[in-house]
mmCIF file of C-alpha atoms and ligand atoms in Angstrom:
data_model
loop_
_atom_site.group_PDB
_atom_site.id
_atom_site.type_symbol
_atom_site.label_atom_id
_atom_site.label_comp_id
_atom_site.label_asym_id
_atom_site.label_seq_id
_atom_site.Cartn_x
_atom_site.Cartn_y
_atom_site.Cartn_z
ATOM 1 C CA MET A 1 16.972 -6.203 -33.550
ATOM 2 C CA ASN A 2 19.248 -9.152 -32.880
ATOM 3 C CA ASN A 3 18.412 -11.078 -29.691
ATOM 4 C CA PRO A 4 16.629 -8.171 -28.006
ATOM 5 C CA LEU A 5 16.644 -7.842 -24.223
ATOM 6 C CA ILE A 6 13.056 -7.538 -22.992
ATOM 7 C CA LEU A 7 12.013 -6.122 -19.646
ATOM 8 C CA GLY A 8 8.707 -7.608 -18.433
ATOM 9 C CA ILE A 9 6.458 -5.920 -15.861
ATOM 10 C CA GLU A 10 3.506 -7.688 -14.231
ATOM 11 C CA SER A 11 1.166 -5.702 -11.979
ATOM 12 C CA SER A 12 -2.369 -6.878 -12.818
ATOM 13 C CA CYS A 13 -3.380 -8.051 -9.375
ATOM 14 C CA ASP A 14 -1.496 -8.702 -6.137
ATOM 15 C CA GLU A 15 1.983 -9.623 -7.337
ATOM 16 C CA THR A 16 4.599 -7.183 -8.607
ATOM 17 C CA GLY A 17 6.859 -9.102 -11.000
ATOM 18 C CA LEU A 18 9.835 -7.817 -12.981
ATOM 19 C CA ALA A 19 11.955 -9.903 -15.334
ATOM 20 C CA LEU A 20 14.615 -9.714 -18.010
ATOM 21 C CA TYR A 21 14.397 -12.140 -20.918
ATOM 22 C CA GLN A 22 16.826 -12.217 -23.789
ATOM 23 C CA ALA A 23 15.985 -13.960 -27.040
ATOM 24 C CA GLY A 24 18.564 -16.648 -27.731
ATOM 25 C CA GLN A 25 19.691 -16.739 -24.110
ATOM 26 C CA GLY A 26 16.520 -17.201 -22.091
ATOM 27 C CA LEU A 27 15.444 -15.801 -18.764
ATOM 28 C CA LEU A 28 18.254 -13.737 -17.205
ATOM 29 C CA ALA A 29 16.524 -12.679 -13.985
ATOM 30 C CA HIS A 30 13.137 -12.346 -12.388
ATOM 31 C CA THR A 31 12.116 -10.685 -9.145
ATOM 32 C CA LEU A 32 8.783 -10.797 -7.386
ATOM 33 C CA HIS A 33 6.946 -9.236 -4.495
ATOM 34 C CA SER A 34 3.740 -10.914 -3.332
ATOM 35 C CA GLN A 35 1.114 -8.796 -1.578
ATOM 36 C CA ILE A 36 -0.603 -11.759 0.062
ATOM 37 C CA ALA A 37 0.324 -10.588 3.582
ATOM 38 C CA LEU A 38 -0.971 -7.075 2.801
ATOM 39 C CA HIS A 39 -4.445 -8.255 1.743
ATOM 40 C CA ASN A 40 -4.714 -11.138 4.170
ATOM 41 C CA GLU A 41 -6.608 -9.316 6.911
ATOM 42 C CA TYR A 42 -9.278 -8.168 4.407
ATOM 43 C CA GLY A 43 -9.985 -11.676 3.074
ATOM 44 C CA GLY A 44 -9.347 -10.613 -0.525
ATOM 45 C CA VAL A 45 -7.436 -8.169 -2.695
ATOM 46 C CA VAL A 46 -8.099 -4.472 -1.914
ATOM 47 C CA PRO A 47 -7.501 -2.745 -5.292
ATOM 48 C CA GLU A 48 -6.351 0.631 -3.934
ATOM 49 C CA LEU A 49 -3.822 -0.988 -1.599
ATOM 50 C CA ALA A 50 -2.627 -3.205 -4.444
ATOM 51 C CA SER A 51 -1.923 -0.188 -6.690
ATOM 52 C CA ARG A 52 0.005 1.665 -4.002
ATOM 53 C CA ASP A 53 2.062 -1.403 -3.211
ATOM 54 C CA HIS A 54 2.990 -1.881 -6.894
ATOM 55 C CA VAL A 55 4.247 1.730 -6.857
ATOM 56 C CA ARG A 56 6.383 0.965 -3.812
ATOM 57 C CA HIS A 57 7.984 -2.185 -5.189
ATOM 58 C CA ALA A 58 8.296 -1.950 -8.963
ATOM 59 C CA LEU A 59 11.498 0.114 -9.227
ATOM 60 C CA PRO A 60 13.423 -1.635 -6.416
ATOM 61 C CA LEU A 61 12.510 -4.969 -8.073
ATOM 62 C CA LEU A 62 13.728 -3.628 -11.415
ATOM 63 C CA ARG A 63 17.065 -2.590 -9.885
ATOM 64 C CA GLN A 64 17.389 -6.020 -8.296
ATOM 65 C CA ALA A 65 16.631 -7.792 -11.607
ATOM 66 C CA LEU A 66 19.207 -5.676 -13.457
ATOM 67 C CA TYR A 67 21.770 -6.455 -10.749
ATOM 68 C CA ILE A 68 21.125 -10.222 -10.960
ATOM 69 C CA ALA A 69 21.267 -10.162 -14.777
ATOM 70 C CA LYS A 70 24.373 -7.954 -14.704
ATOM 71 C CA ARG A 71 22.749 -5.515 -17.135
ATOM 72 C CA SER A 72 22.008 -1.814 -17.040
ATOM 73 C CA LEU A 73 18.915 0.137 -18.094
ATOM 74 C CA ASP A 74 20.631 1.070 -21.353
ATOM 75 C CA ASP A 75 20.811 -2.596 -22.374
ATOM 76 C CA ILE A 76 16.995 -2.899 -22.497
ATOM 77 C CA ASP A 77 15.643 -3.121 -26.073
ATOM 78 C CA ALA A 78 11.886 -3.308 -25.400
ATOM 79 C CA ILE A 79 9.512 -3.205 -22.446
ATOM 80 C CA ALA A 80 6.586 -5.609 -22.118
ATOM 81 C CA PHE A 81 3.915 -4.869 -19.517
ATOM 82 C CA THR A 82 0.624 -6.481 -18.551
ATOM 83 C CA GLN A 83 -1.984 -4.348 -20.306
ATOM 84 C CA GLY A 84 -4.940 -6.421 -19.065
ATOM 85 C CA PRO A 85 -7.104 -8.041 -17.898
ATOM 86 C CA GLY A 86 -6.848 -7.111 -14.241
ATOM 87 C CA LEU A 87 -7.452 -4.350 -11.694
ATOM 88 C CA SER A 88 -7.423 -0.934 -13.385
ATOM 89 C CA GLY A 89 -5.321 0.911 -10.835
ATOM 90 C CA ALA A 90 -2.838 -1.939 -10.560
ATOM 91 C CA LEU A 91 -2.515 -2.216 -14.355
ATOM 92 C CA LEU A 92 -2.000 1.553 -14.606
ATOM 93 C CA VAL A 93 1.049 1.368 -12.353
ATOM 94 C CA GLY A 94 2.804 -1.158 -14.613
ATOM 95 C CA ALA A 95 1.689 0.647 -17.772
ATOM 96 C CA SER A 96 2.923 4.034 -16.500
ATOM 97 C CA ILE A 97 6.310 2.712 -15.433
ATOM 98 C CA ALA A 98 6.734 0.752 -18.683
ATOM 99 C CA ASN A 99 5.875 3.725 -20.884
ATOM 100 C CA ALA A 100 7.836 6.314 -18.894
ATOM 101 C CA LEU A 101 10.926 4.087 -18.960
ATOM 102 C CA ALA A 102 10.473 3.197 -22.621
ATOM 103 C CA TYR A 103 10.098 6.871 -23.551
ATOM 104 C CA THR A 104 13.268 7.744 -21.659
ATOM 105 C CA LEU A 105 15.232 4.846 -23.136
ATOM 106 C CA ASP A 106 13.726 5.349 -26.619
ATOM 107 C CA VAL A 107 12.613 1.717 -26.912
ATOM 108 C CA PRO A 108 9.212 0.245 -27.887
ATOM 109 C CA THR A 109 6.576 -1.084 -25.502
ATOM 110 C CA ILE A 110 4.503 -4.230 -25.891
ATOM 111 C CA GLY A 111 1.162 -4.499 -24.079
ATOM 112 C CA VAL A 112 0.825 -8.146 -23.060
ATOM 113 C CA HIS A 113 -2.392 -10.019 -22.266
ATOM 114 C CA HIS A 114 -2.013 -11.535 -18.794
ATOM 115 C CA LEU A 115 -3.529 -14.860 -19.865
ATOM 116 C CA GLU A 116 -1.251 -15.085 -22.895
ATOM 117 C CA GLY A 117 1.572 -14.802 -20.370
ATOM 118 C CA HIS A 118 0.179 -17.752 -18.392
ATOM 119 C CA LEU A 119 -0.581 -19.693 -21.570
ATOM 120 C CA LEU A 120 2.963 -19.443 -22.931
ATOM 121 C CA SER A 121 4.725 -19.832 -19.557
ATOM 122 C CA PRO A 122 5.300 -23.627 -19.937
ATOM 123 C CA LEU A 123 7.485 -22.765 -22.952
ATOM 124 C CA LEU A 124 9.989 -21.348 -20.446
ATOM 125 C CA SER A 125 10.496 -24.857 -19.016
ATOM 126 C CA ASP A 126 12.467 -27.774 -20.293
ATOM 127 C CA PRO A 127 11.037 -29.912 -21.859
ATOM 128 C CA ALA A 128 8.676 -27.434 -23.482
ATOM 129 C CA PRO A 129 5.521 -28.342 -25.420
ATOM 130 C CA SER A 130 5.363 -27.734 -29.153
ATOM 131 C CA PHE A 131 2.410 -26.239 -31.057
ATOM 132 C CA PRO A 132 -0.398 -27.200 -31.356
ATOM 133 C CA PHE A 133 -1.536 -28.005 -27.817
ATOM 134 C CA VAL A 134 -4.563 -27.743 -25.561
ATOM 135 C CA ALA A 135 -4.147 -25.328 -22.648
ATOM 136 C CA LEU A 136 -6.052 -25.506 -19.396
ATOM 137 C CA LEU A 137 -5.894 -22.029 -17.848
ATOM 138 C CA VAL A 138 -6.818 -22.193 -14.193
ATOM 139 C CA SER A 139 -6.264 -19.038 -12.178
ATOM 140 C CA GLY A 140 -8.046 -16.999 -9.536
ATOM 141 C CA GLY A 141 -10.036 -15.167 -12.203
ATOM 142 C CA HIS A 142 -10.214 -17.568 -15.156
ATOM 143 C CA THR A 143 -10.991 -21.159 -16.045
ATOM 144 C CA GLN A 144 -10.620 -21.776 -19.751
ATOM 145 C CA LEU A 145 -9.713 -24.511 -22.180
ATOM 146 C CA MET A 146 -7.973 -23.170 -25.277
ATOM 147 C CA ARG A 147 -6.620 -24.692 -28.425
ATOM 148 C CA VAL A 148 -3.232 -23.086 -29.089
ATOM 149 C CA ASP A 149 -1.916 -23.411 -32.634
ATOM 150 C CA GLY A 150 0.880 -20.883 -32.229
ATOM 151 C CA VAL A 151 1.703 -17.558 -30.633
ATOM 152 C CA GLY A 152 -1.403 -15.427 -31.167
ATOM 153 C CA GLN A 153 -3.490 -18.315 -32.457
ATOM 154 C CA TYR A 154 -5.937 -19.124 -29.704
ATOM 155 C CA THR A 155 -9.340 -20.784 -29.957
ATOM 156 C CA LEU A 156 -11.580 -20.879 -26.913
ATOM 157 C CA LEU A 157 -12.953 -24.408 -26.408
ATOM 158 C CA GLY A 158 -14.790 -23.850 -23.135
ATOM 159 C CA GLU A 159 -14.800 -21.762 -19.972
ATOM 160 C CA SER A 160 -16.439 -21.327 -16.612
ATOM 161 C CA VAL A 161 -19.912 -19.874 -16.764
ATOM 162 C CA ASP A 162 -19.542 -18.512 -13.213
ATOM 163 C CA ASP A 163 -16.738 -18.840 -10.617
ATOM 164 C CA ALA A 164 -13.193 -19.638 -11.684
ATOM 165 C CA ALA A 165 -11.521 -22.772 -10.317
ATOM 166 C CA GLY A 166 -9.176 -20.678 -8.154
ATOM 167 C CA GLU A 167 -12.178 -18.764 -6.833
ATOM 168 C CA ALA A 168 -13.861 -22.075 -5.951
ATOM 169 C CA PHE A 169 -10.737 -23.101 -4.027
ATOM 170 C CA ASP A 170 -10.516 -19.710 -2.306
ATOM 171 C CA LYS A 171 -14.211 -19.475 -1.373
ATOM 172 C CA SER A 172 -14.276 -23.050 -0.052
ATOM 173 C CA ALA A 173 -11.115 -22.313 1.911
ATOM 174 C CA LYS A 174 -12.664 -19.201 3.437
ATOM 175 C CA LEU A 175 -15.709 -21.210 4.571
ATOM 176 C CA LEU A 176 -13.277 -23.608 6.253
ATOM 177 C CA GLY A 177 -11.667 -20.695 8.112
ATOM 178 C CA LEU A 178 -8.477 -20.560 6.036
ATOM 179 C CA ASP A 179 -6.632 -17.367 5.096
ATOM 180 C CA TYR A 180 -6.833 -15.740 1.635
ATOM 181 C CA PRO A 181 -5.902 -16.910 -0.967
ATOM 182 C CA GLY A 182 -6.802 -20.316 0.363
ATOM 183 C CA GLY A 183 -6.108 -22.644 -2.592
ATOM 184 C CA ALA A 184 -2.762 -23.941 -1.402
ATOM 185 C CA LEU A 185 -3.910 -24.017 2.253
ATOM 186 C CA LEU A 186 -7.022 -26.006 1.333
ATOM 187 C CA ALA A 187 -4.853 -28.471 -0.568
ATOM 188 C CA GLN A 188 -2.654 -28.836 2.495
ATOM 189 C CA LEU A 189 -5.660 -29.403 4.788
ATOM 190 C CA ALA A 190 -7.101 -31.931 2.315
ATOM 191 C CA GLN A 191 -4.045 -34.162 2.762
ATOM 192 C CA ASN A 192 -5.451 -35.335 6.109
ATOM 193 C CA GLY A 193 -8.971 -35.752 4.746
ATOM 194 C CA THR A 194 -10.889 -39.021 4.686
ATOM 195 C CA PRO A 195 -11.711 -39.894 1.084
ATOM 196 C CA GLY A 196 -15.426 -40.385 0.485
ATOM 197 C CA ARG A 197 -16.803 -39.052 3.783
ATOM 198 C CA PHE A 198 -18.343 -36.113 1.970
ATOM 199 C CA LYS A 199 -19.496 -36.151 -1.630
ATOM 200 C CA LEU A 200 -19.854 -32.706 -3.168
ATOM 201 C CA PRO A 201 -21.541 -31.884 -6.516
ATOM 202 C CA ARG A 202 -19.670 -31.803 -9.817
ATOM 203 C CA PRO A 203 -21.747 -29.357 -11.851
ATOM 204 C CA MET A 204 -21.725 -29.705 -15.651
ATOM 205 C CA LEU A 205 -19.565 -32.830 -15.468
ATOM 206 C CA HIS A 206 -21.800 -34.479 -18.057
ATOM 207 C CA SER A 207 -22.913 -31.356 -19.927
ATOM 208 C CA GLY A 208 -21.341 -32.641 -23.130
ATOM 209 C CA ASP A 209 -19.510 -29.365 -23.762
ATOM 210 C CA LEU A 210 -16.252 -28.036 -22.372
ATOM 211 C CA ASP A 211 -17.748 -25.411 -20.065
ATOM 212 C CA PHE A 212 -17.434 -25.402 -16.286
ATOM 213 C CA SER A 213 -19.532 -24.203 -13.363
ATOM 214 C CA PHE A 214 -18.171 -23.899 -9.841
ATOM 215 C CA SER A 215 -20.529 -21.531 -8.061
ATOM 216 C CA GLY A 216 -22.688 -24.354 -6.653
ATOM 217 C CA LEU A 217 -19.708 -25.859 -4.898
ATOM 218 C CA LYS A 218 -19.362 -23.115 -2.309
ATOM 219 C CA THR A 219 -23.027 -23.567 -1.327
ATOM 220 C CA ALA A 220 -22.446 -27.297 -0.921
ATOM 221 C CA VAL A 221 -19.328 -26.629 1.167
ATOM 222 C CA LEU A 222 -21.260 -24.098 3.263
ATOM 223 C CA LEU A 223 -24.039 -26.651 3.937
ATOM 224 C CA SER A 224 -21.489 -29.317 4.901
ATOM 225 C CA VAL A 225 -19.775 -26.870 7.275
ATOM 226 C CA GLN A 226 -23.117 -25.850 8.843
ATOM 227 C CA LYS A 227 -24.459 -29.398 9.245
ATOM 228 C CA ASN A 228 -21.406 -30.840 10.986
ATOM 229 C CA THR A 229 -19.346 -30.155 14.057
ATOM 230 C CA ASN A 230 -16.276 -28.462 12.750
ATOM 231 C CA ASP A 231 -13.491 -30.405 14.367
ATOM 232 C CA ASP A 232 -10.150 -30.570 12.553
ATOM 233 C CA GLN A 233 -10.924 -33.947 10.975
ATOM 234 C CA THR A 234 -14.248 -32.780 9.573
ATOM 235 C CA ARG A 235 -12.693 -29.649 8.109
ATOM 236 C CA ALA A 236 -10.000 -31.794 6.475
ATOM 237 C CA ASP A 237 -12.662 -34.181 5.151
ATOM 238 C CA ILE A 238 -14.656 -31.320 3.609
ATOM 239 C CA ALA A 239 -11.464 -29.819 2.137
ATOM 240 C CA HIS A 240 -10.662 -33.198 0.615
ATOM 241 C CA ALA A 241 -14.132 -33.460 -0.929
ATOM 242 C CA ALA A 242 -13.992 -29.900 -2.307
ATOM 243 C CA GLN A 243 -10.609 -30.504 -3.910
ATOM 244 C CA GLU A 244 -11.820 -33.814 -5.352
ATOM 245 C CA ALA A 245 -14.870 -32.143 -6.906
ATOM 246 C CA ILE A 246 -12.832 -29.356 -8.527
ATOM 247 C CA VAL A 247 -10.055 -31.659 -9.732
ATOM 248 C CA ASP A 248 -12.537 -34.211 -11.095
ATOM 249 C CA VAL A 249 -14.301 -31.635 -13.246
ATOM 250 C CA LEU A 250 -11.077 -30.000 -14.475
ATOM 251 C CA ALA A 251 -9.527 -33.378 -15.367
ATOM 252 C CA LYS A 252 -12.627 -34.728 -17.104
ATOM 253 C CA LYS A 253 -13.071 -31.606 -19.265
ATOM 254 C CA ALA A 254 -9.366 -31.346 -20.086
ATOM 255 C CA LEU A 255 -9.421 -34.962 -21.247
ATOM 256 C CA SER A 256 -12.518 -34.314 -23.352
ATOM 257 C CA ALA A 257 -10.736 -31.337 -24.929
ATOM 258 C CA LEU A 258 -7.854 -33.580 -25.964
ATOM 259 C CA GLY A 259 -10.357 -36.097 -27.330
ATOM 260 C CA GLN A 260 -12.298 -33.493 -29.301
ATOM 261 C CA THR A 261 -9.245 -31.799 -30.805
ATOM 262 C CA GLY A 262 -7.298 -35.014 -31.383
ATOM 263 C CA LEU A 263 -4.240 -33.371 -29.784
ATOM 264 C CA ASP A 264 -2.032 -35.175 -27.278
ATOM 265 C CA GLN A 265 -0.249 -32.352 -25.460
ATOM 266 C CA LEU A 266 -1.919 -30.607 -22.553
ATOM 267 C CA VAL A 267 -0.470 -27.465 -21.025
ATOM 268 C CA VAL A 268 -1.677 -26.425 -17.581
ATOM 269 C CA ALA A 269 -1.160 -22.803 -16.592
ATOM 270 C CA GLY A 270 -2.283 -20.429 -13.846
ATOM 271 C CA GLY A 271 -2.125 -20.592 -10.051
ATOM 272 C CA VAL A 272 -4.337 -23.692 -9.643
ATOM 273 C CA GLY A 273 -1.843 -25.534 -11.859
ATOM 274 C CA ALA A 274 0.334 -25.712 -8.727
ATOM 275 C CA ASN A 275 -2.181 -28.144 -7.192
ATOM 276 C CA LYS A 276 -0.526 -31.514 -6.654
ATOM 277 C CA THR A 277 -3.695 -33.604 -6.815
ATOM 278 C CA LEU A 278 -4.672 -31.970 -10.105
ATOM 279 C CA ARG A 279 -1.206 -32.688 -11.499
ATOM 280 C CA GLU A 280 -1.291 -36.343 -10.428
ATOM 281 C CA ARG A 281 -4.781 -36.844 -11.869
ATOM 282 C CA LEU A 282 -3.946 -35.210 -15.190
ATOM 283 C CA ASP A 283 -0.559 -36.939 -15.521
ATOM 284 C CA ALA A 284 -2.127 -40.376 -15.002
ATOM 285 C CA ALA A 285 -5.077 -39.815 -17.344
ATOM 286 C CA VAL A 286 -3.166 -38.128 -20.170
ATOM 287 C CA THR A 287 -0.279 -40.620 -20.079
ATOM 288 C CA ARG A 288 -2.839 -43.443 -20.300
ATOM 289 C CA ARG A 289 -4.015 -42.063 -23.627
ATOM 290 C CA GLY A 290 -0.443 -41.699 -24.896
ATOM 291 C CA GLY A 291 -0.207 -37.955 -24.358
ATOM 292 C CA ARG A 292 1.817 -35.671 -22.141
ATOM 293 C CA VAL A 293 1.116 -32.857 -19.689
ATOM 294 C CA PHE A 294 3.346 -29.774 -19.426
ATOM 295 C CA TYR A 295 3.422 -27.401 -16.482
ATOM 296 C CA PRO A 296 5.309 -24.195 -15.916
ATOM 297 C CA ASP A 297 7.927 -24.460 -13.169
ATOM 298 C CA LEU A 298 6.125 -24.001 -9.847
ATOM 299 C CA GLU A 299 7.459 -20.444 -9.395
ATOM 300 C CA PHE A 300 5.909 -19.484 -12.762
ATOM 301 C CA CYS A 301 2.461 -20.992 -12.066
ATOM 302 C CA THR A 302 1.290 -17.958 -10.118
ATOM 303 C CA ASP A 303 1.656 -14.390 -11.407
ATOM 304 C CA ASN A 304 5.180 -13.317 -12.310
ATOM 305 C CA GLY A 305 7.131 -10.994 -14.594
ATOM 306 C CA ALA A 306 8.974 -13.764 -16.431
ATOM 307 C CA MET A 307 5.880 -14.885 -18.335
ATOM 308 C CA ILE A 308 5.202 -11.270 -19.377
ATOM 309 C CA ALA A 309 8.771 -10.720 -20.589
ATOM 310 C CA PHE A 310 8.614 -14.038 -22.462
ATOM 311 C CA ALA A 311 5.227 -13.348 -24.085
ATOM 312 C CA GLY A 312 6.564 -9.908 -25.032
ATOM 313 C CA ALA A 313 9.607 -11.498 -26.673
ATOM 314 C CA MET A 314 7.377 -13.915 -28.623
ATOM 315 C CA ARG A 315 5.155 -11.089 -29.815
ATOM 316 C CA LEU A 316 8.084 -8.930 -30.796
ATOM 317 C CA GLN A 317 9.084 -11.667 -33.238
ATOM 318 C CA LYS A 318 5.693 -11.279 -34.914
ATOM 319 C CA GLN A 319 4.887 -7.596 -34.698
ATOM 320 C CA GLU A 320 6.398 -4.205 -33.991
ATOM 321 C CA GLY A 321 6.289 -2.720 -30.515
ATOM 322 C CA GLN A 322 4.545 0.631 -29.839
ATOM 323 C CA ARG A 323 6.466 3.883 -29.906
ATOM 324 C CA ASP A 324 3.847 6.539 -29.245
ATOM 325 C CA TYR A 325 3.704 5.991 -25.450
ATOM 326 C CA ARG A 326 0.039 7.051 -25.307
ATOM 327 C CA PHE A 327 -0.750 3.943 -23.321
ATOM 328 C CA ASN A 328 -4.061 2.572 -22.288
ATOM 329 C CA ILE A 329 -5.000 -0.429 -20.196
ATOM 330 C CA LYS A 330 -7.619 -3.114 -20.807
ATOM 331 C CA PRO A 331 -9.108 -4.286 -17.475
ATOM 332 C CA ARG A 332 -11.432 -6.544 -19.500
ATOM 333 C CA TRP A 333 -9.845 -8.093 -22.556
ATOM 334 C CA ASP A 334 -10.881 -11.172 -24.506
ATOM 335 C CA LEU A 335 -7.845 -13.338 -25.296
ATOM 336 C CA GLN A 336 -9.166 -14.169 -28.755
ATOM 337 C CA GLU A 337 -8.959 -10.487 -29.746
ATOM 338 C CA LEU A 338 -5.207 -11.037 -29.813
ATOM 339 C CA ASN A 339 -5.226 -13.450 -32.709
ATOM 340 C CA TYR A 340 -3.060 -12.337 -35.546
ATOM 341 C CA ALA A 341 -2.244 -13.930 -38.881
ATOM 342 C CA ASP A 342 1.089 -15.695 -39.333
HETATM 343 O O1 KG4 B 401 -2.667 -17.261 -11.659
HETATM 344 P P1 KG4 B 401 -2.788 -16.747 -10.284
HETATM 345 O O2 KG4 B 401 -1.529 -16.509 -9.483
HETATM 346 O O3 KG4 B 401 -3.509 -15.373 -10.221
HETATM 347 C C1 KG4 B 401 -4.516 -15.008 -11.063
HETATM 348 O O4 KG4 B 401 -4.193 -14.499 -12.176
HETATM 349 O O5 KG4 B 401 -5.676 -15.208 -10.651
HETATM 350 O O6 KG4 B 401 -3.747 -17.757 -9.501
HETATM 351 C C2 KG4 B 401 -4.094 -17.588 -8.149
HETATM 352 C C3 KG4 B 401 -5.068 -18.695 -7.749
HETATM 353 C C4 KG4 B 401 -5.670 -18.457 -6.370
HETATM 354 O O7 KG4 B 401 -7.065 -18.683 -6.452
HETATM 355 C C5 KG4 B 401 -4.989 -19.515 -5.500
HETATM 356 O O8 KG4 B 401 -5.759 -19.937 -4.413
HETATM 357 C C6 KG4 B 401 -4.784 -20.639 -6.502
HETATM 358 O O9 KG4 B 401 -4.382 -19.963 -7.686
HETATM 359 N N1 KG4 B 401 -3.756 -21.611 -6.078
HETATM 360 C C7 KG4 B 401 -4.027 -22.907 -5.790
HETATM 361 C C8 KG4 B 401 -2.808 -23.509 -5.385
HETATM 362 N N2 KG4 B 401 -1.830 -22.538 -5.457
HETATM 363 C C9 KG4 B 401 -2.445 -21.389 -5.870
HETATM 364 N N3 KG4 B 401 -5.178 -23.604 -5.850
HETATM 365 C C10 KG4 B 401 -5.132 -24.899 -5.529
HETATM 366 N N4 KG4 B 401 -4.012 -25.542 -5.116
HETATM 367 C C11 KG4 B 401 -2.830 -24.891 -5.033
HETATM 368 N N5 KG4 B 401 -1.731 -25.543 -4.653
HETATM 369 ZN ZN1 ZN B 402 -2.601 -14.838 -13.262
#
């Protein structure tokens, strides 16, 4: 297949993302529907509502993407979909649509690992990193440091033993009365915070390995909220301290990962990668040691279809797609299971 056109479908959690990526040409179109408003009143993602909403939006988003890219269904050469990890019902929606369409169009499917999508998403930007690099994956469900030697060559260097960094942001935000998901809102509140008024713990900062722990932070935030009058300034001060604690740990461990691997390129992917303070801290520290940090464009930091279409295109260069359409999903899926020989 010469320069295949790949349709990407993301539906692992609370964003429905569709995208068209063509090898040799790049990203032609991507469309997205976020369910944040839908889940807001429940303070978190309600899986059943998420699945139904993916059903409602996937095909209209596909039509819109085709219209933007000026392509028709018949132009599609392969369909990549998020096979896992994620919410079962939500994954099943994307998998069903991908396989039904692929069967009808007589094209192969590629089941993509959601984190591989995040991991490779900075390659969609210009300038893009080159292999090998260290990746810091920081999303609502995962906090991992990986060594990436190529597509499908991932070595786990360290990960969170409990809450993910995004979860730590979201739980702290909730304790401060902010809406779900609170990461970006907490960052906004922290802008007015007084540096140093509160000092929150940085678990495992000196553990000597590259693992993280964030579950103690929410207890510390809770105690700070309970012990103080919660005027706007105090809430901003606590938000500032929470962000500092999370960013400090992420930056220190990411730097150690560069030191241990001897690599000088750091890729930051996942929703928390949108955090401005984290970006400033990492940029300064990595530049100081002669390295460089790469981020996906802001719109590709959180979940989207473009990263799935792109990861699908990369994998299609290395292996055949599936043509039996007896799909399954993998709600739990270790990224290292993906590794394949060159
Ligand atoms: O990668 P993502 O969109 O979804 C998952 O696969 O989990 O990441 C979502 C996470 C949420 O926890 C959200 O609060 C966090 O990313 N996030 C942020 C910011 N923007 C999104 N956290 C801190 N600062 C931000 N600016
Ligand atoms: Zn994600």
